[in-house]
């Protein structure tokens, strides 16, 4: 399958309600910044990264896709996914200007587009290419009920509603004040009962002292994990926290490389591994992290940065993946959406990676790439 054309696209999709906030960001839209790769045979692949829908920076990613990376793909055999990953990721021209960031996000979009193409050409859903189905069901946990922008009463009502809908796991945001977040945690645990897994996510806001104080107060509420408690690159701090509390530490959504994960593994600073195929160099690099995690006997809970499209395939196919985040903002933009039924993700049926935008999404949400 000879690559004939690479084109970038940008969609800005509204979040649930008018806006959402975690401890560090308040947003109204999610950015789907992607690439379409066409081949001589007429098969096309789609892949994308995720952003906070800031158009000027989305256009930088689009430009990086169409200039820095696209030239290296012209005329290549699209089936050689790993070789092309190395060609783009180890391009000496980019090594100084971006071993992480825009170059990685654009690589993510292209790598996923290549996997999508490969699965489409084989006529199978991606999970079949990744080794086939290792589990009957992928358990979903709901993050969309737990934003810091939701007041206490609505938070409790939303948590109850999610459980009634069949979710057996939920996650609430923390990272405001320790007192407020402990009060909300207690109220949600009381409302959902002891069976539902209840995780918290700090999005890297607090320092170690605040995290320790929060954990002391949170331990009675059976917290499934504490996600991104500290600054994303602080390996030593996470290692200290992991030793000091009984609450498992989760992280990974803001790590760009397998090397970064390697350091957290080596320092025993992580219990739940959360790679994101839109933040790292695509699915190819996430697979590497899943394999490493599995070798260390650590469970993987892929992040929903790409709102689960590719990660549903990954989670059905990889033995390390235990549970998957659910945020529904962009799922309906794709022809094979990441749907949750009775608290579990539906097994994808269409050929490909589930990353093909619908004509409706194209018409409603498309932004100029330059
Ligand atoms: C806002 N999931 C997360 C939102 C969410 C973020 O940046 O995307 O809170 O992706 O932390 O675990
Ligand atoms: Mg998170």
Coordinates of C-alpha atoms and ligand atoms in Angstrom, one line a residue:
X1 CA 0.0 0.0 0.0
X2 CA 1.9 3.0 -1.3
X3 CA 1.2 6.3 0.6
X4 CA 0.2 9.0 -1.9
X5 CA -1.1 11.8 0.4
X6 CA -1.1 13.0 4.0
X7 CA -3.5 15.6 5.1
X8 CA -4.1 17.2 8.6
X9 CA -7.6 18.0 10.0
X10 CA -8.9 19.8 13.1
X11 CA -12.2 19.3 14.8
X12 CA -13.4 21.2 17.9
X13 CA -16.1 19.3 19.7
X14 CA -18.1 20.7 22.7
X15 CA -17.6 19.0 26.1
X16 CA -20.6 17.9 28.3
X17 CA -22.6 20.9 29.5
X18 CA -21.1 24.3 28.7
X19 CA -17.6 23.7 30.2
X20 CA -15.7 21.5 32.6
X21 CA -12.8 22.0 34.9
X22 CA -10.1 19.9 36.6
X23 CA -7.4 21.3 39.0
X24 CA -5.4 22.9 36.1
X25 CA -7.7 23.4 33.1
X26 CA -11.2 24.8 32.3
X27 CA -12.3 24.1 28.8
X28 CA -15.4 24.3 26.6
X29 CA -14.2 22.1 23.7
X30 CA -12.0 19.2 23.0
X31 CA -9.6 19.4 20.1
X32 CA -9.3 16.4 17.7
X33 CA -6.2 17.2 15.7
X34 CA -5.6 14.4 13.2
X35 CA -4.2 13.1 10.0
X36 CA -5.7 11.2 7.0
X37 CA -3.3 9.0 5.1
X38 CA -4.3 8.0 1.6
X39 CA -2.9 5.1 -0.4
X40 CA -2.7 4.2 -4.1
X41 CA -5.1 1.3 -3.4
X42 CA -7.8 3.8 -2.3
X43 CA -7.7 2.8 1.4
X44 CA -7.3 5.7 3.8
X45 CA -6.4 5.7 7.5
X46 CA -7.3 8.2 10.2
X47 CA -5.5 9.0 13.5
X48 CA -5.6 11.9 15.9
X49 CA -4.2 13.5 19.0
X50 CA -6.2 15.4 21.6
X51 CA -5.9 19.0 22.7
X52 CA -7.7 21.7 24.6
X53 CA -9.0 23.1 21.3
X54 CA -6.7 26.2 21.2
X55 CA -6.7 26.9 17.5
X56 CA -3.3 28.5 17.0
X57 CA -1.5 25.5 18.7
X58 CA -3.7 23.0 17.0
X59 CA -2.6 24.6 13.7
X60 CA 1.0 24.1 14.7
X61 CA 0.4 20.4 15.2
X62 CA -1.4 20.3 11.8
X63 CA 1.6 22.1 10.2
X64 CA 4.0 19.6 11.8
X65 CA 2.0 16.7 10.4
X66 CA 1.9 18.2 6.9
X67 CA 5.5 19.5 6.7
X68 CA 8.0 17.8 9.1
X69 CA 6.4 14.3 9.0
X70 CA 4.5 14.0 5.7
X71 CA 7.5 14.2 3.4
X72 CA 9.0 11.2 5.1
X73 CA 5.9 9.1 4.4
X74 CA 5.4 10.0 0.7
X75 CA 5.8 6.9 -1.4
X76 CA 6.4 4.6 1.6
X77 CA 4.6 1.2 2.2
X78 CA 1.9 2.0 4.7
X79 CA 2.1 -1.6 6.1
X80 CA 5.5 -1.1 7.6
X81 CA 4.1 0.6 10.8
X82 CA 7.1 0.0 13.1
X83 CA 9.7 1.0 10.5
X84 CA 7.8 4.2 9.7
X85 CA 7.4 4.9 13.4
X86 CA 11.2 4.7 13.8
X87 CA 11.7 6.9 10.7
X88 CA 9.5 9.6 12.1
X89 CA 10.4 9.3 15.8
X90 CA 14.1 9.2 15.2
X91 CA 14.3 11.8 12.5
X92 CA 17.5 13.7 13.3
X93 CA 16.0 16.9 12.0
X94 CA 13.5 17.0 14.9
X95 CA 15.7 15.7 17.7
X96 CA 16.7 19.1 19.1
X97 CA 13.5 21.0 18.5
X98 CA 11.2 18.4 20.0
X99 CA 11.7 15.0 21.6
X100 CA 8.3 15.7 23.3
X101 CA 5.4 18.0 22.5
X102 CA 4.1 19.0 19.1
X103 CA 6.4 16.6 17.3
X104 CA 5.2 13.7 19.4
X105 CA 1.5 14.6 19.2
X106 CA 1.7 14.7 15.4
X107 CA 3.6 11.4 15.4
X108 CA 0.7 10.0 17.5
X109 CA -1.9 11.0 14.9
X110 CA 0.2 9.5 12.0
X111 CA 1.0 6.3 13.9
X112 CA -2.6 5.6 14.7
X113 CA -3.6 6.4 11.1
X114 CA -1.1 3.8 9.9
X115 CA -2.6 1.2 12.4
X116 CA -6.1 2.1 11.2
X117 CA -5.0 1.7 7.6
X118 CA -3.4 -1.7 8.3
X119 CA -6.6 -3.0 10.0
X120 CA -8.8 -1.7 7.3
X121 CA -6.7 -3.3 4.6
X122 CA -6.9 -6.6 6.4
X123 CA -10.7 -6.1 6.8
X124 CA -10.6 -6.6 10.6
X125 CA -11.1 -4.4 13.7
X126 CA -7.8 -3.4 15.1
X127 CA -8.0 -5.6 18.2
X128 CA -7.7 -8.7 15.9
X129 CA -4.4 -7.3 14.5
X130 CA -3.1 -6.7 18.0
X131 CA -3.3 -10.4 18.8
X132 CA -7.0 -11.0 19.2
X133 CA -9.4 -10.8 22.2
X134 CA -8.0 -11.6 25.6
X135 CA -11.0 -10.7 27.7
X136 CA -14.8 -11.0 27.3
X137 CA -15.5 -7.5 28.5
X138 CA -13.6 -4.2 29.1
X139 CA -14.8 -2.5 32.3
X140 CA -15.5 1.2 31.9
X141 CA -15.2 3.9 34.6
X142 CA -16.9 7.2 34.3
X143 CA -14.9 10.5 34.7
X144 CA -17.5 12.8 33.2
X145 CA -19.5 12.9 36.5
X146 CA -16.6 14.1 38.6
X147 CA -15.4 17.5 37.4
X148 CA -14.3 20.2 39.9
X149 CA -16.8 22.6 38.2
X150 CA -19.7 20.4 39.3
X151 CA -21.1 21.5 42.7
X152 CA -21.4 19.0 45.6
X153 CA -25.1 18.2 45.1
X154 CA -24.8 17.6 41.4
X155 CA -21.7 15.6 41.9
X156 CA -23.5 13.2 44.2
X157 CA -26.5 13.0 41.9
X158 CA -24.3 12.3 38.9
X159 CA -22.4 9.6 40.7
X160 CA -25.7 7.9 41.6
X161 CA -26.9 8.2 38.1
X162 CA -23.8 6.7 36.6
X163 CA -24.1 3.7 39.0
X164 CA -27.8 3.3 38.0
X165 CA -26.7 3.3 34.3
X166 CA -24.5 0.3 35.1
X167 CA -21.1 1.9 35.7
X168 CA -19.1 -0.1 38.4
X169 CA -16.4 2.5 38.5
X170 CA -16.2 6.3 38.8
X171 CA -13.5 8.9 39.2
X172 CA -13.8 12.3 40.8
X173 CA -11.4 15.3 40.4
X174 CA -9.4 16.6 43.3
X175 CA -6.7 19.3 43.6
X176 CA -8.9 22.2 44.8
X177 CA -8.5 22.3 48.6
X178 CA -7.8 19.2 50.7
X179 CA -10.9 20.0 52.9
X180 CA -13.3 20.4 50.0
X181 CA -12.1 17.4 48.1
X182 CA -12.3 15.1 51.2
X183 CA -15.8 16.3 51.8
X184 CA -16.8 15.5 48.2
X185 CA -15.1 12.1 48.4
X186 CA -16.9 11.2 51.6
X187 CA -20.3 12.2 50.1
X188 CA -19.7 10.3 46.9
X189 CA -18.6 7.1 48.7
X190 CA -21.7 7.4 50.9
X191 CA -23.9 7.7 47.9
X192 CA -22.6 4.9 45.7
X193 CA -21.9 2.3 48.5
X194 CA -18.9 0.1 49.0
X195 CA -18.9 -1.9 45.8
X196 CA -18.2 0.8 43.2
X197 CA -14.6 1.5 42.5
X198 CA -13.9 5.2 43.3
X199 CA -10.7 6.8 42.1
X200 CA -9.5 10.4 42.5
X201 CA -7.5 12.5 40.0
X202 CA -5.4 15.5 41.0
X203 CA -4.1 16.4 37.5
X204 CA -0.7 17.2 39.0
X205 CA -1.7 20.2 41.0
X206 CA -0.6 19.5 44.6
X207 CA 2.7 19.3 46.4
X208 CA 3.8 16.3 48.4
X209 CA 2.7 17.8 51.8
X210 CA -0.9 18.4 50.5
X211 CA -1.0 14.9 48.9
X212 CA 0.1 13.3 52.2
X213 CA -2.6 15.2 54.1
X214 CA -5.2 14.3 51.5
X215 CA -4.3 10.6 51.6
X216 CA -4.4 10.4 55.4
X217 CA -8.0 11.7 55.2
X218 CA -9.0 9.7 52.2
X219 CA -7.8 6.2 53.2
X220 CA -11.1 5.3 55.0
X221 CA -13.0 5.8 51.8
X222 CA -11.4 2.9 49.9
X223 CA -9.8 5.0 47.1
X224 CA -9.1 2.8 44.0
X225 CA -6.2 5.0 43.0
X226 CA -4.8 8.6 43.3
X227 CA -4.1 9.8 39.8
X228 CA -1.5 12.4 39.0
X229 CA -1.1 13.5 42.6
X230 CA 2.1 15.5 41.8
X231 CA 3.9 17.3 39.0
X232 CA 4.0 14.9 36.0
X233 CA 7.8 14.6 35.8
X234 CA 8.5 14.3 39.6
X235 CA 9.6 10.6 39.9
X236 CA 11.1 11.0 43.3
X237 CA 8.0 12.7 44.8
X238 CA 5.7 9.9 43.4
X239 CA 8.1 7.3 44.8
X240 CA 7.9 8.9 48.3
X241 CA 4.1 9.2 48.1
X242 CA 3.7 5.6 47.0
X243 CA 5.7 4.4 50.0
X244 CA 3.8 6.7 52.4
X245 CA 0.2 5.8 51.6
X246 CA -1.9 2.7 51.1
X247 CA -3.7 4.4 48.2
X248 CA -2.3 3.2 44.9
X249 CA -0.6 5.8 42.7
X250 CA -1.7 6.1 39.0
X251 CA -0.1 8.3 36.3
X252 CA 1.0 8.5 32.7
X253 CA -1.4 10.7 30.7
X254 CA 1.2 13.4 30.5
X255 CA 4.3 11.3 29.8
X256 CA 5.4 11.5 26.2
X257 CA 7.9 8.6 26.0
X258 CA 8.4 5.0 27.0
X259 CA 11.7 6.2 28.7
X260 CA 9.7 8.4 31.0
X261 CA 7.6 5.4 32.1
X262 CA 10.7 3.4 32.5
X263 CA 12.0 5.8 35.2
X264 CA 8.7 5.5 37.2
X265 CA 8.9 1.7 36.9
X266 CA 12.5 1.6 38.1
X267 CA 11.8 3.8 41.1
X268 CA 8.6 1.9 42.1
X269 CA 6.8 5.2 41.8
X270 CA 3.6 3.9 40.1
X271 CA 1.0 1.3 40.7
X272 CA -1.5 1.9 37.8
X273 CA 0.0 2.6 34.4
X274 CA -1.9 5.1 32.2
X275 CA -0.4 5.6 28.8
X276 CA -2.2 7.6 26.1
X277 CA -1.8 6.9 22.4
X278 CA -2.5 10.5 21.6
X279 CA 0.2 11.9 24.0
X280 CA 2.9 9.4 23.3
X281 CA 4.2 8.4 19.8
X282 CA 0.9 6.7 19.0
X283 CA -0.2 3.1 19.6
X284 CA 3.2 1.8 18.7
X285 CA 4.8 3.4 21.8
X286 CA 1.8 2.7 24.1
X287 CA 2.2 -1.0 23.2
X288 CA 5.8 -0.9 24.3
X289 CA 4.7 0.6 27.7
X290 CA 1.9 -2.0 28.1
X291 CA 4.5 -4.8 27.5
X292 CA 6.9 -3.2 30.1
X293 CA 4.1 -2.8 32.6
X294 CA 3.1 -6.4 32.2
X295 CA 6.6 -7.5 32.7
X296 CA 6.6 -5.6 36.0
X297 CA 3.2 -7.1 36.9
X298 CA 1.6 -3.7 36.9
X299 CA -2.0 -3.2 35.6
X300 CA -2.7 -0.7 32.8
X301 CA -5.6 1.7 32.7
X302 CA -5.2 3.5 29.4
X303 CA -6.1 7.2 29.6
X304 CA -9.0 8.6 27.7
X305 CA -7.1 11.4 26.0
X306 CA -8.4 10.1 22.7
X307 CA -11.7 9.4 24.5
X308 CA -11.2 5.7 24.1
X309 CA -11.5 4.9 20.4
X310 CA -8.1 3.2 19.9
X311 CA -7.8 2.2 23.6
X312 CA -11.0 0.1 23.4
X313 CA -9.2 -2.1 20.8
X314 CA -6.0 -2.1 22.9
X315 CA -7.9 -3.0 26.1
X316 CA -9.7 -6.0 24.4
X317 CA -6.3 -7.3 23.1
X318 CA -3.7 -6.6 25.8
X319 CA -3.6 -8.7 29.0
X320 CA -2.2 -5.8 31.1
X321 CA -5.3 -3.6 30.5
X322 CA -7.7 -3.9 33.4
X323 CA -10.1 -1.0 33.1
X324 CA -10.7 1.9 30.7
X325 CA -11.6 5.6 31.2
X326 CA -14.9 6.8 29.8
X327 CA -15.5 10.4 28.7
X328 CA -18.2 10.7 26.0
X329 CA -17.4 14.0 24.4
X330 CA -16.1 12.9 21.0
X331 CA -17.3 9.3 20.6
X332 CA -20.2 10.3 18.3
X333 CA -17.8 11.9 15.9
X334 CA -16.7 8.4 14.7
X335 CA -18.4 5.7 12.6
X336 CA -17.6 3.0 15.2
X337 CA -18.1 4.9 18.5
X338 CA -16.6 3.8 21.9
X339 CA -20.0 2.9 23.4
X340 CA -20.5 1.7 26.9
X341 CA -23.3 -0.8 27.6
X342 CA -24.0 -2.0 31.1
X343 CA -20.8 -0.5 32.4
X344 CA -18.6 -2.2 29.7
X345 CA -17.2 -1.0 26.4
X346 CA -18.8 -2.7 23.4
X347 CA -16.4 -4.8 21.3
X348 CA -15.7 -2.9 18.1
X349 CA -16.9 -4.6 15.0
X350 CA -15.9 -2.4 12.1
X351 CA -12.6 -2.8 10.3
X352 CA -10.0 -0.3 11.4
X353 CA -9.2 1.5 14.6
X354 CA -12.5 3.3 15.1
X355 CA -10.9 6.6 14.1
X356 CA -12.9 7.5 11.0
X357 CA -14.9 10.7 11.5
X358 CA -18.5 10.8 10.4
X359 CA -19.6 13.2 7.6
X360 CA -21.7 15.0 10.3
X361 CA -18.7 15.6 12.6
X362 CA -16.8 16.8 9.6
X363 CA -19.5 19.3 8.7
X364 CA -20.2 20.6 12.2
X365 CA -16.8 20.8 13.9
X366 CA -14.1 21.3 11.3
X367 CA -11.7 24.1 11.7
X368 CA -9.2 25.6 9.3
X369 CA -5.8 23.9 9.5
X370 CA -3.9 27.1 8.6
Ligands
LIG1 C1 -9.0 18.1 30.9 N1 -8.5 12.2 32.7 C2 -8.1 13.5 32.7 C3 -9.3 16.6 30.9 C4 -8.8 14.4 31.7 C5 -8.5 15.8 31.9 O1 -7.7 18.3 30.6 O2 -9.0 16.1 29.6 O3 -8.9 16.2 33.2 O4 -8.3 14.0 30.4 O5 -7.3 13.8 33.5 O6 -8.0 11.3 33.4
LIG2 MG1 -6.4 12.1 34.5

